[in-house]
């Protein structure tokens, strides 16, 4: 309690001071260790990082504001969704629905201990307005792992449904009676009407589980909240023939499901593989399986091969099947029933990335591949050949420890927010001038900001200058104008069109980051005492500067 007070007084949330015009926003700062080369795709990064560790009285973990974000690959923020997705969100993507570009994300509860989440899918338009919330059919709860739009009309989701069963055949005691029935549904997005439903227990025996009942990670089976998760669906795709591709993490298998009768057409990998799989094409505890190509007997898929399962914090049972995680593209021949690795995407040289949960592999239209390292909190972009062209971690400095990100994507995106831009004018303490700061959360179209002095009560304006928009926030310094009292700005696109005009704001005195002034000697002594009471090794510099 005391340390929390000290931390708040000393300003130890290192995400502060990013934007003068939006002091309420404290997004993660990407730690870019391999800057984007000329071969990197020109899209935006879509991520939703969150803290993998809980805060303690002596430690704060990043990100301070978990939520969906759009970044440029130079680390500049484009959009913070922290104020829109106000509860836990993941699987943040762009897509198309009914001919229009949309954003969507899962929004709801996060059960980190079991890798589940329950809530709904929130869909927004290009103005960042909510246009639809989608929930599961048949009185079930949407899970966090998947929402995938098909043909701009329907959505694929998955569900974890605990059901009572006799589990003695799989080593369960009479008291262990709960197992997860892994379910997929296809829904009409407009109406929510259920179009198709498939349940794992109808077609896949618990014999296929790689993790046995009660291993400490897949559920003990003693109650519905701790049901044995023998299958663990984490992705669903659909092909033009109407069949489904399912990733079953806890069976280490990818299955093709008949879209008419629900039967299993084939299994790739796992205990009952229909394919002979080359050693370098094998995978386990995988995520995010997607079809890339199909013809009469060849199918190509991408996936993220975790090769690991277990606790993120070094406790409980862990299983590793390879030294590193990787992105993979695998070619299947359904005549010869063979599976070959087309290309693997491994951690950059010198990076050891083995994610025990989460992850994704996205093949971009350019041919580049974006691999998200899940619980390792990192993302890497590759050329199709495997050459690394970008690498970053999801947060920086003291806030970087334990940051996780379920999936990452790169898309082209056009955003025109309905909200008006934010503006603030701050006069320097030395009286040498005023700096005007402006930002517009989610805007991708502004090229230049024009700044104006408001000269009378009728809104008359005098041009102050303009500044090229190069990042989330743009600033213009106006020197030697002590008489400046009110200002405004306007956003201008590359064609010279005015997109939006800000409100008029008055000039405020600037407060700069630095040591706290005017603190009594008694308070200094009190802070030092609190720090020692908490058993911390030394008083931080900022405390001494009090």
mmCIF file of C-alpha atoms in Angstrom, residues 155-437:
data_model
loop_
_atom_site.group_PDB
_atom_site.id
_atom_site.type_symbol
_atom_site.label_atom_id
_atom_site.label_comp_id
_atom_site.label_asym_id
_atom_site.label_seq_id
_atom_site.Cartn_x
_atom_site.Cartn_y
_atom_site.Cartn_z
ATOM 1 C CA UNK A 155 -18.272 -14.706 -39.396
ATOM 2 C CA UNK A 156 -16.523 -17.731 -37.931
ATOM 3 C CA UNK A 157 -16.248 -18.005 -34.158
ATOM 4 C CA UNK A 158 -15.292 -20.705 -31.656
ATOM 5 C CA UNK A 159 -16.677 -21.639 -28.263
ATOM 6 C CA UNK A 160 -15.468 -23.515 -25.185
ATOM 7 C CA UNK A 161 -18.463 -25.387 -23.804
ATOM 8 C CA UNK A 162 -17.927 -27.346 -20.549
ATOM 9 C CA UNK A 163 -20.053 -30.516 -20.471
ATOM 10 C CA UNK A 164 -20.330 -33.419 -17.984
ATOM 11 C CA UNK A 165 -19.011 -36.769 -19.187
ATOM 12 C CA UNK A 166 -17.720 -40.034 -17.743
ATOM 13 C CA UNK A 167 -13.949 -39.561 -18.023
ATOM 14 C CA UNK A 168 -12.811 -42.791 -16.391
ATOM 15 C CA UNK A 169 -11.705 -44.140 -19.784
ATOM 16 C CA UNK A 170 -9.109 -41.358 -19.901
ATOM 17 C CA UNK A 171 -7.824 -41.713 -16.349
ATOM 18 C CA UNK A 172 -10.434 -39.636 -14.579
ATOM 19 C CA UNK A 173 -11.713 -40.401 -11.116
ATOM 20 C CA UNK A 174 -15.477 -40.523 -10.438
ATOM 21 C CA UNK A 175 -15.212 -36.881 -9.296
ATOM 22 C CA UNK A 176 -13.605 -35.758 -12.566
ATOM 23 C CA UNK A 177 -16.633 -35.351 -14.810
ATOM 24 C CA UNK A 178 -16.055 -32.175 -16.854
ATOM 25 C CA UNK A 179 -14.591 -31.863 -20.353
ATOM 26 C CA UNK A 180 -14.553 -28.978 -22.862
ATOM 27 C CA UNK A 181 -16.626 -29.531 -25.986
ATOM 28 C CA UNK A 182 -14.792 -27.370 -28.543
ATOM 29 C CA UNK A 183 -17.334 -25.801 -30.902
ATOM 30 C CA UNK A 184 -17.206 -23.699 -34.059
ATOM 31 C CA UNK A 185 -20.071 -21.645 -35.436
ATOM 32 C CA UNK A 186 -20.636 -19.705 -38.616
ATOM 33 C CA UNK A 187 -23.005 -16.760 -38.183
ATOM 34 C CA UNK A 188 -24.659 -14.270 -40.477
ATOM 35 C CA UNK A 189 -23.057 -11.036 -39.275
ATOM 36 C CA UNK A 190 -26.037 -8.817 -40.069
ATOM 37 C CA UNK A 191 -28.637 -10.894 -38.249
ATOM 38 C CA UNK A 192 -26.614 -13.131 -35.944
ATOM 39 C CA UNK A 193 -28.417 -16.161 -37.426
ATOM 40 C CA UNK A 194 -26.597 -19.455 -36.855
ATOM 41 C CA UNK A 195 -25.665 -21.074 -40.176
ATOM 42 C CA UNK A 196 -23.437 -23.961 -39.111
ATOM 43 C CA UNK A 197 -22.243 -25.548 -35.880
ATOM 44 C CA UNK A 198 -19.676 -28.292 -35.277
ATOM 45 C CA UNK A 199 -18.707 -29.861 -31.940
ATOM 46 C CA UNK A 200 -15.454 -31.706 -31.322
ATOM 47 C CA UNK A 201 -16.903 -34.423 -29.058
ATOM 48 C CA UNK A 202 -19.215 -35.540 -31.882
ATOM 49 C CA UNK A 203 -16.284 -36.327 -34.188
ATOM 50 C CA UNK A 204 -12.968 -36.390 -32.279
ATOM 51 C CA UNK A 205 -12.301 -38.706 -29.351
ATOM 52 C CA UNK A 206 -10.438 -37.490 -26.258
ATOM 53 C CA UNK A 207 -7.947 -40.250 -27.146
ATOM 54 C CA UNK A 208 -6.427 -37.721 -29.574
ATOM 55 C CA UNK A 209 -5.437 -35.302 -26.799
ATOM 56 C CA UNK A 210 -1.721 -34.689 -26.466
ATOM 57 C CA UNK A 211 -2.110 -33.304 -22.950
ATOM 58 C CA UNK A 212 -3.651 -35.872 -20.593
ATOM 59 C CA UNK A 213 -6.386 -35.176 -18.087
ATOM 60 C CA UNK A 214 -5.136 -33.107 -15.131
ATOM 61 C CA UNK A 215 -1.613 -32.204 -16.316
ATOM 62 C CA UNK A 216 -1.774 -28.870 -14.532
ATOM 63 C CA UNK A 217 -2.471 -26.924 -17.729
ATOM 64 C CA UNK A 218 -5.408 -28.424 -19.640
ATOM 65 C CA UNK A 219 -7.881 -28.642 -16.774
ATOM 66 C CA UNK A 220 -8.507 -31.069 -13.934
ATOM 67 C CA UNK A 221 -12.096 -31.971 -14.834
ATOM 68 C CA UNK A 222 -13.353 -31.524 -11.267
ATOM 69 C CA UNK A 223 -15.745 -28.683 -12.150
ATOM 70 C CA UNK A 224 -17.092 -26.794 -15.139
ATOM 71 C CA UNK A 225 -14.636 -23.938 -14.655
ATOM 72 C CA UNK A 226 -11.692 -26.355 -14.744
ATOM 73 C CA UNK A 227 -12.951 -28.735 -17.438
ATOM 74 C CA UNK A 228 -10.415 -30.859 -19.331
ATOM 75 C CA UNK A 229 -9.594 -28.924 -22.513
ATOM 76 C CA UNK A 230 -8.583 -31.937 -24.601
ATOM 77 C CA UNK A 231 -8.932 -30.252 -28.019
ATOM 78 C CA UNK A 232 -8.610 -26.437 -27.646
ATOM 79 C CA UNK A 233 -9.732 -24.923 -30.937
ATOM 80 C CA UNK A 234 -7.921 -21.631 -31.574
ATOM 81 C CA UNK A 235 -8.583 -20.869 -35.256
ATOM 82 C CA UNK A 236 -11.158 -21.568 -37.979
ATOM 83 C CA UNK A 237 -11.016 -20.915 -41.735
ATOM 84 C CA UNK A 238 -13.411 -21.754 -44.576
ATOM 85 C CA UNK A 239 -12.708 -22.553 -48.236
ATOM 86 C CA UNK A 240 -14.678 -21.915 -51.408
ATOM 87 C CA UNK A 241 -16.103 -25.461 -51.294
ATOM 88 C CA UNK A 242 -17.664 -24.764 -47.904
ATOM 89 C CA UNK A 243 -15.298 -26.875 -45.798
ATOM 90 C CA UNK A 244 -13.587 -25.720 -42.616
ATOM 91 C CA UNK A 245 -9.981 -25.721 -41.417
ATOM 92 C CA UNK A 246 -9.612 -26.060 -37.649
ATOM 93 C CA UNK A 247 -6.532 -25.741 -35.469
ATOM 94 C CA UNK A 248 -6.736 -28.020 -32.418
ATOM 95 C CA UNK A 249 -3.892 -26.894 -30.196
ATOM 96 C CA UNK A 250 -4.073 -29.563 -27.497
ATOM 97 C CA UNK A 251 -4.224 -32.319 -30.126
ATOM 98 C CA UNK A 252 -1.254 -30.818 -32.044
ATOM 99 C CA UNK A 253 -3.355 -31.227 -35.188
ATOM 100 C CA UNK A 254 -5.053 -29.289 -37.958
ATOM 101 C CA UNK A 255 -8.302 -30.795 -39.257
ATOM 102 C CA UNK A 256 -10.306 -30.314 -42.432
ATOM 103 C CA UNK A 257 -14.032 -30.575 -41.691
ATOM 104 C CA UNK A 258 -16.796 -31.338 -44.182
ATOM 105 C CA UNK A 259 -19.059 -28.287 -44.272
ATOM 106 C CA UNK A 260 -22.151 -30.388 -45.036
ATOM 107 C CA UNK A 261 -22.112 -33.322 -42.631
ATOM 108 C CA UNK A 262 -19.346 -32.292 -40.195
ATOM 109 C CA UNK A 263 -17.189 -35.364 -40.827
ATOM 110 C CA UNK A 264 -13.412 -35.114 -40.629
ATOM 111 C CA UNK A 265 -11.991 -35.110 -44.174
ATOM 112 C CA UNK A 266 -8.363 -35.300 -42.995
ATOM 113 C CA UNK A 267 -6.096 -34.757 -40.026
ATOM 114 C CA UNK A 268 -2.675 -33.154 -40.344
ATOM 115 C CA UNK A 269 -0.166 -34.061 -37.619
ATOM 116 C CA UNK A 270 -1.215 -35.194 -34.152
ATOM 117 C CA UNK A 271 -1.844 -38.793 -33.067
ATOM 118 C CA UNK A 272 -3.961 -39.792 -36.115
ATOM 119 C CA UNK A 273 -2.393 -37.881 -38.992
ATOM 120 C CA UNK A 274 -3.552 -38.858 -42.476
ATOM 121 C CA UNK A 275 -0.314 -37.416 -43.852
ATOM 122 C CA UNK A 276 3.290 -38.459 -43.629
ATOM 123 C CA UNK A 277 4.752 -35.236 -42.319
ATOM 124 C CA UNK A 278 8.381 -34.287 -42.939
ATOM 125 C CA UNK A 279 10.282 -33.582 -39.734
ATOM 126 C CA UNK A 280 10.731 -29.870 -40.500
ATOM 127 C CA UNK A 281 7.005 -29.541 -41.265
ATOM 128 C CA UNK A 282 5.859 -31.011 -37.944
ATOM 129 C CA UNK A 283 4.329 -28.734 -35.330
ATOM 130 C CA UNK A 284 2.702 -28.813 -31.924
ATOM 131 C CA UNK A 285 0.508 -26.525 -29.761
ATOM 132 C CA UNK A 286 0.033 -24.429 -32.898
ATOM 133 C CA UNK A 287 -2.152 -21.392 -33.647
ATOM 134 C CA UNK A 288 -3.720 -19.535 -36.561
ATOM 135 C CA UNK A 289 -4.041 -22.095 -39.377
ATOM 136 C CA UNK A 290 -5.115 -20.549 -42.689
ATOM 137 C CA UNK A 291 -5.542 -21.812 -46.239
ATOM 138 C CA UNK A 292 -3.288 -20.084 -48.775
ATOM 139 C CA UNK A 293 -4.037 -22.132 -51.903
ATOM 140 C CA UNK A 294 -6.015 -25.179 -53.043
ATOM 141 C CA UNK A 295 -6.453 -27.242 -56.190
ATOM 142 C CA UNK A 296 -7.716 -30.767 -56.828
ATOM 143 C CA UNK A 297 -5.055 -32.488 -54.740
ATOM 144 C CA UNK A 298 -2.706 -29.835 -53.313
ATOM 145 C CA UNK A 299 -3.489 -27.598 -50.382
ATOM 146 C CA UNK A 300 -1.131 -25.003 -48.909
ATOM 147 C CA UNK A 301 -1.633 -23.691 -45.381
ATOM 148 C CA UNK A 302 0.130 -21.304 -43.029
ATOM 149 C CA UNK A 303 0.268 -21.648 -39.246
ATOM 150 C CA UNK A 304 2.177 -20.567 -36.172
ATOM 151 C CA UNK A 305 4.080 -23.439 -34.585
ATOM 152 C CA UNK A 306 4.442 -22.729 -30.868
ATOM 153 C CA UNK A 307 6.265 -25.993 -30.126
ATOM 154 C CA UNK A 308 5.627 -25.177 -26.466
ATOM 155 C CA UNK A 309 2.866 -25.365 -23.888
ATOM 156 C CA UNK A 310 2.931 -24.337 -20.259
ATOM 157 C CA UNK A 311 3.028 -21.537 -17.752
ATOM 158 C CA UNK A 312 4.257 -18.116 -18.816
ATOM 159 C CA UNK A 313 5.815 -17.534 -15.420
ATOM 160 C CA UNK A 314 7.936 -20.636 -14.986
ATOM 161 C CA UNK A 315 5.511 -22.580 -12.792
ATOM 162 C CA UNK A 316 3.506 -25.675 -13.563
ATOM 163 C CA UNK A 317 4.089 -28.289 -16.212
ATOM 164 C CA UNK A 318 5.804 -27.258 -19.443
ATOM 165 C CA UNK A 319 6.148 -29.192 -22.691
ATOM 166 C CA UNK A 320 8.597 -28.207 -25.448
ATOM 167 C CA UNK A 321 8.804 -29.960 -28.817
ATOM 168 C CA UNK A 322 11.368 -27.649 -30.462
ATOM 169 C CA UNK A 323 13.976 -25.124 -29.403
ATOM 170 C CA UNK A 324 12.128 -22.180 -30.955
ATOM 171 C CA UNK A 325 8.659 -21.273 -32.135
ATOM 172 C CA UNK A 326 8.230 -20.470 -35.844
ATOM 173 C CA UNK A 327 5.887 -19.486 -38.615
ATOM 174 C CA UNK A 328 5.387 -22.196 -41.216
ATOM 175 C CA UNK A 329 3.945 -22.657 -44.693
ATOM 176 C CA UNK A 330 3.143 -26.313 -45.381
ATOM 177 C CA UNK A 331 2.171 -27.989 -48.666
ATOM 178 C CA UNK A 332 -0.186 -30.974 -48.492
ATOM 179 C CA UNK A 333 -0.581 -33.560 -51.252
ATOM 180 C CA UNK A 334 -3.871 -35.414 -50.814
ATOM 181 C CA UNK A 335 -2.977 -38.044 -53.439
ATOM 182 C CA UNK A 336 0.369 -39.055 -51.963
ATOM 183 C CA UNK A 337 -0.740 -38.004 -48.457
ATOM 184 C CA UNK A 338 2.494 -36.185 -47.744
ATOM 185 C CA UNK A 339 3.181 -32.845 -46.037
ATOM 186 C CA UNK A 340 6.281 -30.779 -46.886
ATOM 187 C CA UNK A 341 7.584 -27.501 -45.496
ATOM 188 C CA UNK A 342 7.493 -24.764 -48.124
ATOM 189 C CA UNK A 343 9.123 -22.149 -45.899
ATOM 190 C CA UNK A 344 9.839 -21.681 -42.223
ATOM 191 C CA UNK A 345 10.135 -18.319 -40.473
ATOM 192 C CA UNK A 346 12.372 -18.609 -37.449
ATOM 193 C CA UNK A 347 13.463 -16.072 -34.820
ATOM 194 C CA UNK A 348 16.014 -13.535 -36.065
ATOM 195 C CA UNK A 349 19.619 -14.491 -35.390
ATOM 196 C CA UNK A 350 20.444 -14.003 -31.722
ATOM 197 C CA UNK A 351 16.792 -14.019 -30.582
ATOM 198 C CA UNK A 352 15.422 -16.942 -28.589
ATOM 199 C CA UNK A 353 11.652 -16.848 -28.989
ATOM 200 C CA UNK A 354 9.647 -19.782 -27.644
ATOM 201 C CA UNK A 355 6.057 -18.787 -26.932
ATOM 202 C CA UNK A 356 4.080 -21.029 -24.626
ATOM 203 C CA UNK A 357 0.810 -19.475 -25.742
ATOM 204 C CA UNK A 358 -0.689 -17.343 -28.516
ATOM 205 C CA UNK A 359 0.877 -16.431 -31.858
ATOM 206 C CA UNK A 360 0.024 -15.867 -35.524
ATOM 207 C CA UNK A 361 1.447 -16.054 -39.048
ATOM 208 C CA UNK A 362 0.061 -13.697 -41.693
ATOM 209 C CA UNK A 363 1.053 -13.956 -45.352
ATOM 210 C CA UNK A 364 0.714 -10.457 -46.804
ATOM 211 C CA UNK A 365 -0.428 -9.584 -50.323
ATOM 212 C CA UNK A 366 3.131 -8.437 -51.089
ATOM 213 C CA UNK A 367 4.415 -11.931 -50.301
ATOM 214 C CA UNK A 368 6.011 -10.822 -47.046
ATOM 215 C CA UNK A 369 5.155 -12.739 -43.896
ATOM 216 C CA UNK A 370 4.362 -11.247 -40.470
ATOM 217 C CA UNK A 371 5.020 -13.545 -37.507
ATOM 218 C CA UNK A 372 3.687 -12.592 -34.089
ATOM 219 C CA UNK A 373 5.430 -14.374 -31.220
ATOM 220 C CA UNK A 374 2.434 -14.458 -28.874
ATOM 221 C CA UNK A 375 3.409 -14.602 -25.225
ATOM 222 C CA UNK A 376 6.934 -13.451 -26.110
ATOM 223 C CA UNK A 377 5.499 -10.021 -26.958
ATOM 224 C CA UNK A 378 7.366 -9.579 -30.247
ATOM 225 C CA UNK A 379 6.607 -9.314 -33.959
ATOM 226 C CA UNK A 380 8.848 -9.937 -36.989
ATOM 227 C CA UNK A 381 8.325 -9.255 -40.682
ATOM 228 C CA UNK A 382 10.092 -11.356 -43.308
ATOM 229 C CA UNK A 383 10.495 -11.409 -47.027
ATOM 230 C CA UNK A 384 8.953 -14.528 -48.562
ATOM 231 C CA UNK A 385 12.434 -16.062 -48.635
ATOM 232 C CA UNK A 386 12.780 -15.759 -44.842
ATOM 233 C CA UNK A 387 14.989 -12.656 -44.722
ATOM 234 C CA UNK A 388 14.134 -10.456 -41.727
ATOM 235 C CA UNK A 389 13.033 -6.916 -42.640
ATOM 236 C CA UNK A 390 11.600 -5.740 -39.286
ATOM 237 C CA UNK A 391 11.501 -6.780 -35.635
ATOM 238 C CA UNK A 392 9.984 -5.146 -32.563
ATOM 239 C CA UNK A 393 8.839 -5.825 -29.030
ATOM 240 C CA UNK A 394 5.480 -4.562 -27.789
ATOM 241 C CA UNK A 395 6.757 -2.165 -25.138
ATOM 242 C CA UNK A 396 9.999 -0.620 -23.933
ATOM 243 C CA UNK A 397 12.117 -0.070 -20.866
ATOM 244 C CA UNK A 398 10.830 -1.068 -17.463
ATOM 245 C CA UNK A 399 7.358 -1.742 -18.896
ATOM 246 C CA UNK A 400 8.555 -4.361 -21.395
ATOM 247 C CA UNK A 401 8.683 -7.352 -19.054
ATOM 248 C CA UNK A 402 5.904 -9.851 -19.645
ATOM 249 C CA UNK A 403 4.003 -7.989 -22.377
ATOM 250 C CA UNK A 404 1.998 -10.396 -24.545
ATOM 251 C CA UNK A 405 0.076 -10.097 -27.801
ATOM 252 C CA UNK A 406 -2.280 -12.792 -29.113
ATOM 253 C CA UNK A 407 -2.147 -11.972 -32.830
ATOM 254 C CA UNK A 408 -0.561 -9.269 -34.997
ATOM 255 C CA UNK A 409 -1.506 -8.176 -38.501
ATOM 256 C CA UNK A 410 -0.451 -5.676 -41.129
ATOM 257 C CA UNK A 411 -3.055 -3.967 -43.315
ATOM 258 C CA UNK A 412 -3.618 -0.943 -45.454
ATOM 259 C CA UNK A 413 -6.198 1.198 -43.706
ATOM 260 C CA UNK A 414 -7.965 4.534 -44.153
ATOM 261 C CA UNK A 415 -9.258 6.101 -40.959
ATOM 262 C CA UNK A 416 -11.348 9.280 -40.687
ATOM 263 C CA UNK A 417 -12.424 9.752 -37.070
ATOM 264 C CA UNK A 418 -15.784 11.292 -36.257
ATOM 265 C CA UNK A 419 -14.364 12.899 -33.127
ATOM 266 C CA UNK A 420 -12.748 16.286 -33.570
ATOM 267 C CA UNK A 421 -8.979 16.685 -33.279
ATOM 268 C CA UNK A 422 -7.386 17.518 -29.930
ATOM 269 C CA UNK A 423 -5.463 20.757 -29.537
ATOM 270 C CA UNK A 424 -3.570 22.505 -26.738
ATOM 271 C CA UNK A 425 -1.444 25.677 -26.689
ATOM 272 C CA UNK A 426 1.307 25.906 -24.068
ATOM 273 C CA UNK A 427 3.289 29.059 -23.348
ATOM 274 C CA UNK A 428 6.919 28.711 -22.325
ATOM 275 C CA UNK A 429 7.869 29.679 -18.820
ATOM 276 C CA UNK A 430 10.618 31.983 -20.096
ATOM 277 C CA UNK A 431 8.160 33.946 -22.235
ATOM 278 C CA UNK A 432 9.932 33.218 -25.522
ATOM 279 C CA UNK A 433 6.863 31.828 -27.240
ATOM 280 C CA UNK A 434 4.022 29.349 -27.383
ATOM 281 C CA UNK A 435 3.898 25.821 -28.812
ATOM 282 C CA UNK A 436 0.614 24.566 -30.245
ATOM 283 C CA UNK A 437 0.124 20.772 -30.269
#
